[in-house]
XYZ file of C-alpha atoms in Angstrom:
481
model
C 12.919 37.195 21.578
C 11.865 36.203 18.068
C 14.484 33.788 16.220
C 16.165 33.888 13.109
C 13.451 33.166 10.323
C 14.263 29.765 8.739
C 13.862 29.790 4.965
C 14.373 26.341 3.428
C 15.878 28.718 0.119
C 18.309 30.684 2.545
C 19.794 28.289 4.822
C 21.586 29.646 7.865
C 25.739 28.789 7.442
C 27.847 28.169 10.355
C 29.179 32.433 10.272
C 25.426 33.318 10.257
C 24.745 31.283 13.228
C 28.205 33.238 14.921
C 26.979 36.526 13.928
C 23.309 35.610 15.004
C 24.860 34.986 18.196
C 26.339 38.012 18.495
C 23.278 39.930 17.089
C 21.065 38.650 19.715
C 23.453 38.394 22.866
C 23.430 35.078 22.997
C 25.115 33.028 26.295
C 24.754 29.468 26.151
C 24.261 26.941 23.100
C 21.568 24.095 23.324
C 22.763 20.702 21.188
C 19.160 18.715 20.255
C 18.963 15.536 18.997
C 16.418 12.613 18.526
C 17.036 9.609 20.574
C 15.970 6.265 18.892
C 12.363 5.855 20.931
C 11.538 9.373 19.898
C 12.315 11.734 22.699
C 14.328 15.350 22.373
C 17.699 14.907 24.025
C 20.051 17.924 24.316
C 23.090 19.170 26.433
C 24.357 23.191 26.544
C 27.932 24.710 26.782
C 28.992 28.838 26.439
C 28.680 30.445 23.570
C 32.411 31.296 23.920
C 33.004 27.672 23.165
C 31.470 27.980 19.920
C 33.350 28.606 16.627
C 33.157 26.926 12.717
C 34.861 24.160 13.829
C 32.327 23.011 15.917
C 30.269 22.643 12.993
C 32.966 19.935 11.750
C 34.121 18.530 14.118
C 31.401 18.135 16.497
C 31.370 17.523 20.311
C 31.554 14.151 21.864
C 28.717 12.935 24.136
C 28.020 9.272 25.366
C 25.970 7.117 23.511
C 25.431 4.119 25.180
C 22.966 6.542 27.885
C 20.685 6.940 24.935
C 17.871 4.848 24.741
C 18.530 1.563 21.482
C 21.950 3.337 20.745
C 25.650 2.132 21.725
C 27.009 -0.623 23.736
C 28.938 0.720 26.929
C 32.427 -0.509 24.943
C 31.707 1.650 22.271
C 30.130 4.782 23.713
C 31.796 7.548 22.050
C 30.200 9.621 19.735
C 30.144 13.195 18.185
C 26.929 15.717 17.465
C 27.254 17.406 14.278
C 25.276 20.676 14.549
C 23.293 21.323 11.481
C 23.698 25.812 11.238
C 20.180 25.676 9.525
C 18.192 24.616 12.266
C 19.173 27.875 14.461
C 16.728 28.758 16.606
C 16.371 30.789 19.549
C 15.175 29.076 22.876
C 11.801 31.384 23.767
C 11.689 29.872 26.892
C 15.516 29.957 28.874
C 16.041 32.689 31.102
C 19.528 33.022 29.352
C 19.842 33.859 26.159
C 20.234 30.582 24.347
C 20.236 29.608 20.523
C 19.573 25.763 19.847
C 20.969 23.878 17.258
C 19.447 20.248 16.102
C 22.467 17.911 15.707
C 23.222 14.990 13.065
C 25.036 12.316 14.940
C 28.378 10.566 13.688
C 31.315 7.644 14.760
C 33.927 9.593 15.836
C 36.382 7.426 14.232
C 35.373 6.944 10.624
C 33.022 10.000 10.774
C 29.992 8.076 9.025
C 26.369 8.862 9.851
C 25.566 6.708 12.985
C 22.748 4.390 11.505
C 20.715 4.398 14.572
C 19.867 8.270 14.360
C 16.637 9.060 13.596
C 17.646 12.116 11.801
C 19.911 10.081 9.189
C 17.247 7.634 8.510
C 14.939 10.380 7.311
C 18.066 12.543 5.467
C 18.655 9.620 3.699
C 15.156 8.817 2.891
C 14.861 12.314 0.980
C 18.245 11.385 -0.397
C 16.774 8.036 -2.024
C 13.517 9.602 -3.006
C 15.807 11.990 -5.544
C 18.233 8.762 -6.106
C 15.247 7.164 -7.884
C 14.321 9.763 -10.328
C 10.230 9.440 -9.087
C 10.749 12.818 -7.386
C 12.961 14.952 -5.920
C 10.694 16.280 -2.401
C 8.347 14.530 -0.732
C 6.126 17.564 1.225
C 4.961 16.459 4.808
C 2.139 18.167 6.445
C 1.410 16.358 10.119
C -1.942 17.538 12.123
C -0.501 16.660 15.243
C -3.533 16.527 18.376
C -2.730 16.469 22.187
C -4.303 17.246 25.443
C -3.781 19.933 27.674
C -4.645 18.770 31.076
C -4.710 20.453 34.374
C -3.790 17.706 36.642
C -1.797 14.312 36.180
C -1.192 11.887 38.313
C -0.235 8.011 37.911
C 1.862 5.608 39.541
C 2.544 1.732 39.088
C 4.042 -0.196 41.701
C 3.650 -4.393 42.784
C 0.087 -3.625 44.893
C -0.923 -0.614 43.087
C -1.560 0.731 39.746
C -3.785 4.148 38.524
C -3.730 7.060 36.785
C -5.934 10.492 37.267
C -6.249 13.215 34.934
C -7.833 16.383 35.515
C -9.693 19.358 33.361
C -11.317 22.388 34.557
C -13.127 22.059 31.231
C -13.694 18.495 31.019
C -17.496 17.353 31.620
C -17.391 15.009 34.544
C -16.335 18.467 36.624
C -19.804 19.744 35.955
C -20.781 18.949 39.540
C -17.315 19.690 41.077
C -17.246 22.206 44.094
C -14.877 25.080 42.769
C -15.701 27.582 43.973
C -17.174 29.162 42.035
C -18.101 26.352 39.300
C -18.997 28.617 35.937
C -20.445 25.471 34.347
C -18.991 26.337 30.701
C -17.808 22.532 30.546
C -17.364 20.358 27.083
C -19.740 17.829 26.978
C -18.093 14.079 25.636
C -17.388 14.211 21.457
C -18.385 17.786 21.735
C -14.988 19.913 21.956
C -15.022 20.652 17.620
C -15.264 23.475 18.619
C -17.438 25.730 20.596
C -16.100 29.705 21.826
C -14.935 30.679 24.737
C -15.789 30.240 27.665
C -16.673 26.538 27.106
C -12.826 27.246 25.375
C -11.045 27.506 28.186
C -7.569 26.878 26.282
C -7.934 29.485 23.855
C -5.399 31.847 25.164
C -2.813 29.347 26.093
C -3.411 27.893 21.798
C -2.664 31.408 21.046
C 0.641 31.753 22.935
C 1.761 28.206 21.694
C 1.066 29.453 17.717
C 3.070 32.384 18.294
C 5.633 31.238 19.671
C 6.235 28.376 16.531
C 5.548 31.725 14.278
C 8.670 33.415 16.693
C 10.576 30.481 15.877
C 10.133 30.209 12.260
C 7.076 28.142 11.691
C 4.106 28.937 9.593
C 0.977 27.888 11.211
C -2.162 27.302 9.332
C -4.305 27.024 11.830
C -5.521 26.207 15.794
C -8.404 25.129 17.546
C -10.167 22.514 20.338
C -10.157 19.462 18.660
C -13.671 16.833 19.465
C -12.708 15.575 23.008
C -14.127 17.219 26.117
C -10.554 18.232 28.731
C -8.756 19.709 26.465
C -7.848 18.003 23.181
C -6.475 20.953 20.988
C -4.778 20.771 17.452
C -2.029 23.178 15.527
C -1.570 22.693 11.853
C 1.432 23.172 10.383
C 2.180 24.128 6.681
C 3.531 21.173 4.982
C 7.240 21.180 4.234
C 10.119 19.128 3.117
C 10.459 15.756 5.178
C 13.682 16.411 7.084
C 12.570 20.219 7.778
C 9.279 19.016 8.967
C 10.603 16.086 11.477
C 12.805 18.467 12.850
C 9.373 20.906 13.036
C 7.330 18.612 14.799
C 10.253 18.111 17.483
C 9.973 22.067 17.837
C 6.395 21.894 17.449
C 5.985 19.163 20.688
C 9.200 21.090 23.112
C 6.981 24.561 22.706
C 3.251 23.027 23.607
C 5.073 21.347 26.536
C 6.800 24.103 27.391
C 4.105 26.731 27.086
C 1.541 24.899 29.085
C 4.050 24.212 31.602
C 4.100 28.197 31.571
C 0.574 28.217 32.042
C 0.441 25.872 35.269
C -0.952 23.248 32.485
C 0.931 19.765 31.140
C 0.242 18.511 27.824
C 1.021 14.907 26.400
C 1.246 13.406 22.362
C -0.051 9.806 24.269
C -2.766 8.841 22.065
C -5.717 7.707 24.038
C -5.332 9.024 27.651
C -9.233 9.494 28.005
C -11.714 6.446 27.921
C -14.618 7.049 25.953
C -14.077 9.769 23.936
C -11.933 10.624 21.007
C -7.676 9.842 20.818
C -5.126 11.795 19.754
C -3.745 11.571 16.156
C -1.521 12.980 13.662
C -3.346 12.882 10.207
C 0.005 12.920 7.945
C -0.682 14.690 4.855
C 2.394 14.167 1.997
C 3.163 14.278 -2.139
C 5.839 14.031 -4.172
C 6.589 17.468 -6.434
C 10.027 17.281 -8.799
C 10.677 20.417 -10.368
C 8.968 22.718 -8.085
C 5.704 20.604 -9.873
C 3.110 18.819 -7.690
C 3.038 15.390 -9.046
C 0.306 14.328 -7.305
C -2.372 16.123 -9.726
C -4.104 14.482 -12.084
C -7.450 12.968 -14.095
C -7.676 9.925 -12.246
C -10.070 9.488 -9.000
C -10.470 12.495 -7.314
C -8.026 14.316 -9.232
C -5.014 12.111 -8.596
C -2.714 11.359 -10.988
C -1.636 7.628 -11.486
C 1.677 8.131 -9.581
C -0.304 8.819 -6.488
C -2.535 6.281 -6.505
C 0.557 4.047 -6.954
C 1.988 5.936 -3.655
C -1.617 5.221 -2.025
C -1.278 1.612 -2.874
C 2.144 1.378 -1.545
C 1.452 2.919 1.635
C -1.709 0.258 1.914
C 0.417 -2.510 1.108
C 2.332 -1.845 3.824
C -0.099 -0.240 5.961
C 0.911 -3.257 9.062
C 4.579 -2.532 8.639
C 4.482 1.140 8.889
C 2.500 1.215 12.067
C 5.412 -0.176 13.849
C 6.611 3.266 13.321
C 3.678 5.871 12.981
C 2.064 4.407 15.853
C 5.084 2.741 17.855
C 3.195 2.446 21.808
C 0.869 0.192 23.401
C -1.409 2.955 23.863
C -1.619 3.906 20.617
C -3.814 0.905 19.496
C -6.014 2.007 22.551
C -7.228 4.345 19.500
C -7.373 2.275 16.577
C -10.186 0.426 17.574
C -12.798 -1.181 15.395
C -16.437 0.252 15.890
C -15.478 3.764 16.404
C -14.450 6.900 14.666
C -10.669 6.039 14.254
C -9.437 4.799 10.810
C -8.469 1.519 11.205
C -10.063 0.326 7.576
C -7.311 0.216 5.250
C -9.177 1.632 2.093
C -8.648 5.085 0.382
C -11.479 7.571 -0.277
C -11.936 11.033 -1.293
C -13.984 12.428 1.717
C -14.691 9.328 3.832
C -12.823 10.135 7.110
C -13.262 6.474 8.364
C -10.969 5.358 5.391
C -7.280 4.742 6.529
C -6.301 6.732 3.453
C -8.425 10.059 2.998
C -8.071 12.434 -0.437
C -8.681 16.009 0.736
C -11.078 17.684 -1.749
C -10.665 21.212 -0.364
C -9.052 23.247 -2.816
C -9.132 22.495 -6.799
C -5.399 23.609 -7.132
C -2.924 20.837 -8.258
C -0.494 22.345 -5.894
C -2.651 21.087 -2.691
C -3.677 17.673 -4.034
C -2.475 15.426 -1.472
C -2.810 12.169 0.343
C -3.647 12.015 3.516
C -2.642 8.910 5.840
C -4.939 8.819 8.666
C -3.744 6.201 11.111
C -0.860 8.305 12.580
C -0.351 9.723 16.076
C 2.164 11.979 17.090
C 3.654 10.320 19.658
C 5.854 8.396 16.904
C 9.520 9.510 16.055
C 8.320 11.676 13.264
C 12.209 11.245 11.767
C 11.550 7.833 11.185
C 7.697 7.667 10.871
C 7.793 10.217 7.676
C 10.656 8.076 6.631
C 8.306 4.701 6.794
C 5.607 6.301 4.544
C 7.603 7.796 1.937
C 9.113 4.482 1.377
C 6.125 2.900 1.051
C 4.888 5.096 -1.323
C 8.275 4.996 -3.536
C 7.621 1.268 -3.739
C 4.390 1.975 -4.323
C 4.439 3.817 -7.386
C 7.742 2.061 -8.386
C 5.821 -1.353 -8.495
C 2.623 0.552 -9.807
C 0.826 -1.345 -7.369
C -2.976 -1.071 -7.369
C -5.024 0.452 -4.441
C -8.074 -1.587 -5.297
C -11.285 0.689 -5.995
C -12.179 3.595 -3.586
C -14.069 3.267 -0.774
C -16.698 5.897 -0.744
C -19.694 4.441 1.337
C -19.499 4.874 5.145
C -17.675 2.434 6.279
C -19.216 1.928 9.939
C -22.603 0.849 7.443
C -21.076 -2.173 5.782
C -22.762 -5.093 6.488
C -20.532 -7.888 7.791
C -19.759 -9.618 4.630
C -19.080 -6.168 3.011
C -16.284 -5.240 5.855
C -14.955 -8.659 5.900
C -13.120 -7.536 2.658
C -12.018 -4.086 3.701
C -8.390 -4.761 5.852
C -8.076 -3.475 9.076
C -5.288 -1.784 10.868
C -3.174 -4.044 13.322
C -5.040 -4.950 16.665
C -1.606 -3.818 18.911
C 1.685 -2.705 18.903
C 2.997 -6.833 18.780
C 0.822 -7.149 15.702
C 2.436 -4.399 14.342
C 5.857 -5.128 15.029
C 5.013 -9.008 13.830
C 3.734 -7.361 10.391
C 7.509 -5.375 10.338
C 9.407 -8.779 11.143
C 7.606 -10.329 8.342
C 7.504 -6.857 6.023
C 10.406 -4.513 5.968
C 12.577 -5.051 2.304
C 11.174 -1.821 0.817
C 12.513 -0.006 4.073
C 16.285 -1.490 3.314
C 16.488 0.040 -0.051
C 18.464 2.551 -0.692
C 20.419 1.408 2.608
C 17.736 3.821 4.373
C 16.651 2.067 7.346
C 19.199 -1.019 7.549
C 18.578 -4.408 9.340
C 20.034 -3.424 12.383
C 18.060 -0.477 12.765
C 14.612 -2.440 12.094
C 15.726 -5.476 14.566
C 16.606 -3.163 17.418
C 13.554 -1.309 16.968
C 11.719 -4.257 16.940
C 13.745 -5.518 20.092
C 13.679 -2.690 21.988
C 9.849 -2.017 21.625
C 9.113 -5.792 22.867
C 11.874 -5.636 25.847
C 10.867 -1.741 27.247
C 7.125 -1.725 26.229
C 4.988 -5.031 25.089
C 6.374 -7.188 27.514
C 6.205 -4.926 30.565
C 2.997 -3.847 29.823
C 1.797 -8.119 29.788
C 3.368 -8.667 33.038
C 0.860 -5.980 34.760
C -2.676 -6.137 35.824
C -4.951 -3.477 34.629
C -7.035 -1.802 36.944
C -9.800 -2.430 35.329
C -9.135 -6.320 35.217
C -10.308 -5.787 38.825
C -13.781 -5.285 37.688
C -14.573 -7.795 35.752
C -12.516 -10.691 37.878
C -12.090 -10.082 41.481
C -14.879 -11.814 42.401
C -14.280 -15.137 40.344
């Protein structure tokens, strides 16, 4: 069952959501919204026991059981449903149309700080507040594996994981019975046909399904890792639209390889040795309905962007708190290897943190694209990072330094020495945020409390736990001290 198409220039009001319901036979109505970490929360009731005045008054939920949010003496809380984010579920056996929530206080009705959602509403807000531009365009290339077969487990004597491919290349000797052979050999995945494709069909049934549910996709395809690294592109759009996209975009891969027999995961590096998943985040500023970003300056940028660039390099450490927010994801950025961890700009140099996408001469797709990325971030409040950056970027007119348009990985030592890197792990980044966060507070966008219990949270649940436990491979290379 298709959903209703959503047009940013025809949003849907709370009667066409009621009369979509009643178009489409719908039962049951799914509330989605963002909890702090990142993850798609959502509870259902009839749709008998929606009317308008759900839309403002809300519903009450609890939310000190949400991950960073309320204290158990102030749990109370209300989702706001937003009518223009109607979709219908493609997956529920009952009819279902979901709605992605804004969260409030119940008792002065404000914006709860902590919700990802208003952080990034109120970033688009301050972007137009400031007169620089009034839309910042977001175009993610979110990548992610599709594996057959996960299994891991921690415990006080035991720690592993195990992932499995029918595709990947050490199952070239496997026993199945029959074993066809097509298998992707390591760095090799970008991208060879079917059969050596095995995922081709289930890519297909993913894009179509975002198309059913009102996304335009650009593109699909394997992406370079062998067991099943695959990428869908998005077309950009405006930053709120496109957070609450990529929350779509992640609950239908999930869901259709789950169809499939398949599991998928955002986690950046699951695979040792070959390539991680990112989430190359392209973005500009238009005002107008003009692209801003076009100009006579290096590779057709206007000054204002290269402002934005140097912005978003300034602040490169700070921002990775947010656009690359787990342990794992700095299993990725590693010096040495494919992944941009230089923070230098260029206009075709993919090992540059900041890359400046030559494809088209059109001032409508000149762009900058941030590299570092991966999509297992809160894309609310990663987007939200970046643009501010870049507002401070081009409202301090601060200089990106000149381009960096050798290969990188051919510096010689004292050459690199000068080029910054990308934080070393996800305590270095959350230092560089303790240290670097006032452009974030402007505007009263992110606030202090939301950057100190992000910063608390991500040391209690995640830095610290993972310090306390061996890794398996610490086994080989100590046990027989």
């Amino acid at each position: 069952m298709p959903a209703a198409p959503h047009d940013r220039h025809a949003p849907l009001t709370p009667q066409d959501v009621l009369a979509l319901c009643r178009e489409r036979d719908i039962k049951a109505i799914d509330f989605r919204f963002m909890d702090f970490p990142g993850v798609w929360q959502h509870f259902t009731i009839p749709v008998s026991k929606l009317d308008e005045g759900v839309f403002d008054e809300g519903l009450g939920f609890d939310g000190s059981s949400i991950r960073g949010w309320q204290a158990i003496n102030e749990s109370d809380m209300l989702l706001v449903p937003d009518p223009t984010t109607a979709f219908v579920d493609p997956f529920t056996d009952l009819a279902t149309l979901n709605l992605i929530c804004n969260v409030q206080d119940p008792i002065t009705r404000e914006d709860y700080t902590r919700d990802p959602r208003n952080v990034a509403r109120k970033a688009a807000n301050y972007l137009k507040s400031t007169g620089v531009a009034d839309t910042c365009f977001i175009g993610p290339e979110a990548e992610f594996f599709i594996f057959d077969d996960i299994r891991f487990d921690q415990s006080p004597n035991c720690g592993f994981y195990y992932i499995d491919s029918s595709e990947a290349e050490w199952n070239r000797g496997a026993d199945e019975r029959p074993n066809l052979g097509h298998k992707i050999r390591h760095k090799e995945g970008y991208f060879p046909c079917p059969p050596a494709d095995q995922l081709m069909n289930v890519r297909n049934a993913m894009m179509q399904t975002m198309i059913d549910c009102g996304m335009e996709v650009e593109a699909q395809h394997h992406e370079v890792a062998t067991a099943g690294q695959c990428e869908i592109d998005l077309k950009y759009d405006e930053l709120v639209t496109m957070a609450d996209k990529m929350c779509m975009y992640k609950y239908i891969v999930k869901m259709v390889a789950h169809k499939y027999g398949k599991t998928a995961t955002f986690m950046p590096k699951p695979l040792f040795s070959d390539n991680g998943s990112g989430m190359h985040t392209h973005f500009s500023f238009w005002k107008n309905g003009q692209p801003l970003f076009a100009g006579n300056s290096y590779a057709g940028l206007s000054d204002m962007a290269l402002y934005a660039v140097g912005g978003v390099l300034k602040h490169a450490a700070a921002i990775l708190a947010f656009t690359n927010p787990t342990t794992n994801s700095y299993k990725r950025l590693v010096p040495g290897f494919e992944a941009p961890v230089n923070l230098a700009y260029s206009q075709r140099n993919r090992s540059a943190g900041i890359r400046i996408p030559m494809y088209s001469p059109s001032p409508k797709a000149k762009r900058v694209e941030f590299r570092c990325p991966d999509s297992s971030c809160n894309p609310y409040l990663a987007f939200s990072a970046v643009l501010m950056a870049a507002i401070d970027g081009v409202q301090n007119k601060i200089d990106p330094g000149e381009p960096m348009d050798k290969d990188i990985y051919d510096l010689s030592p004292e050459e690199l020495s000068e080029v910054p890197g990308t934080p070393g792990s996800l305590q270095e980044a959350l230092t560089a945020l303790t240290k670097d966060h006032e452009f974030l507070l402007r505007g009263d966008v992110f606030t202090e409390d939301v950057i100190n219990t992000w910063i608390e949270y991500k040391l209690k649940h995640e830095v610290k736990p993972m310090a306390l436990r061996p890794h398996p491979y610490e086994f080989c290379l100590y046990y027989d001290i």
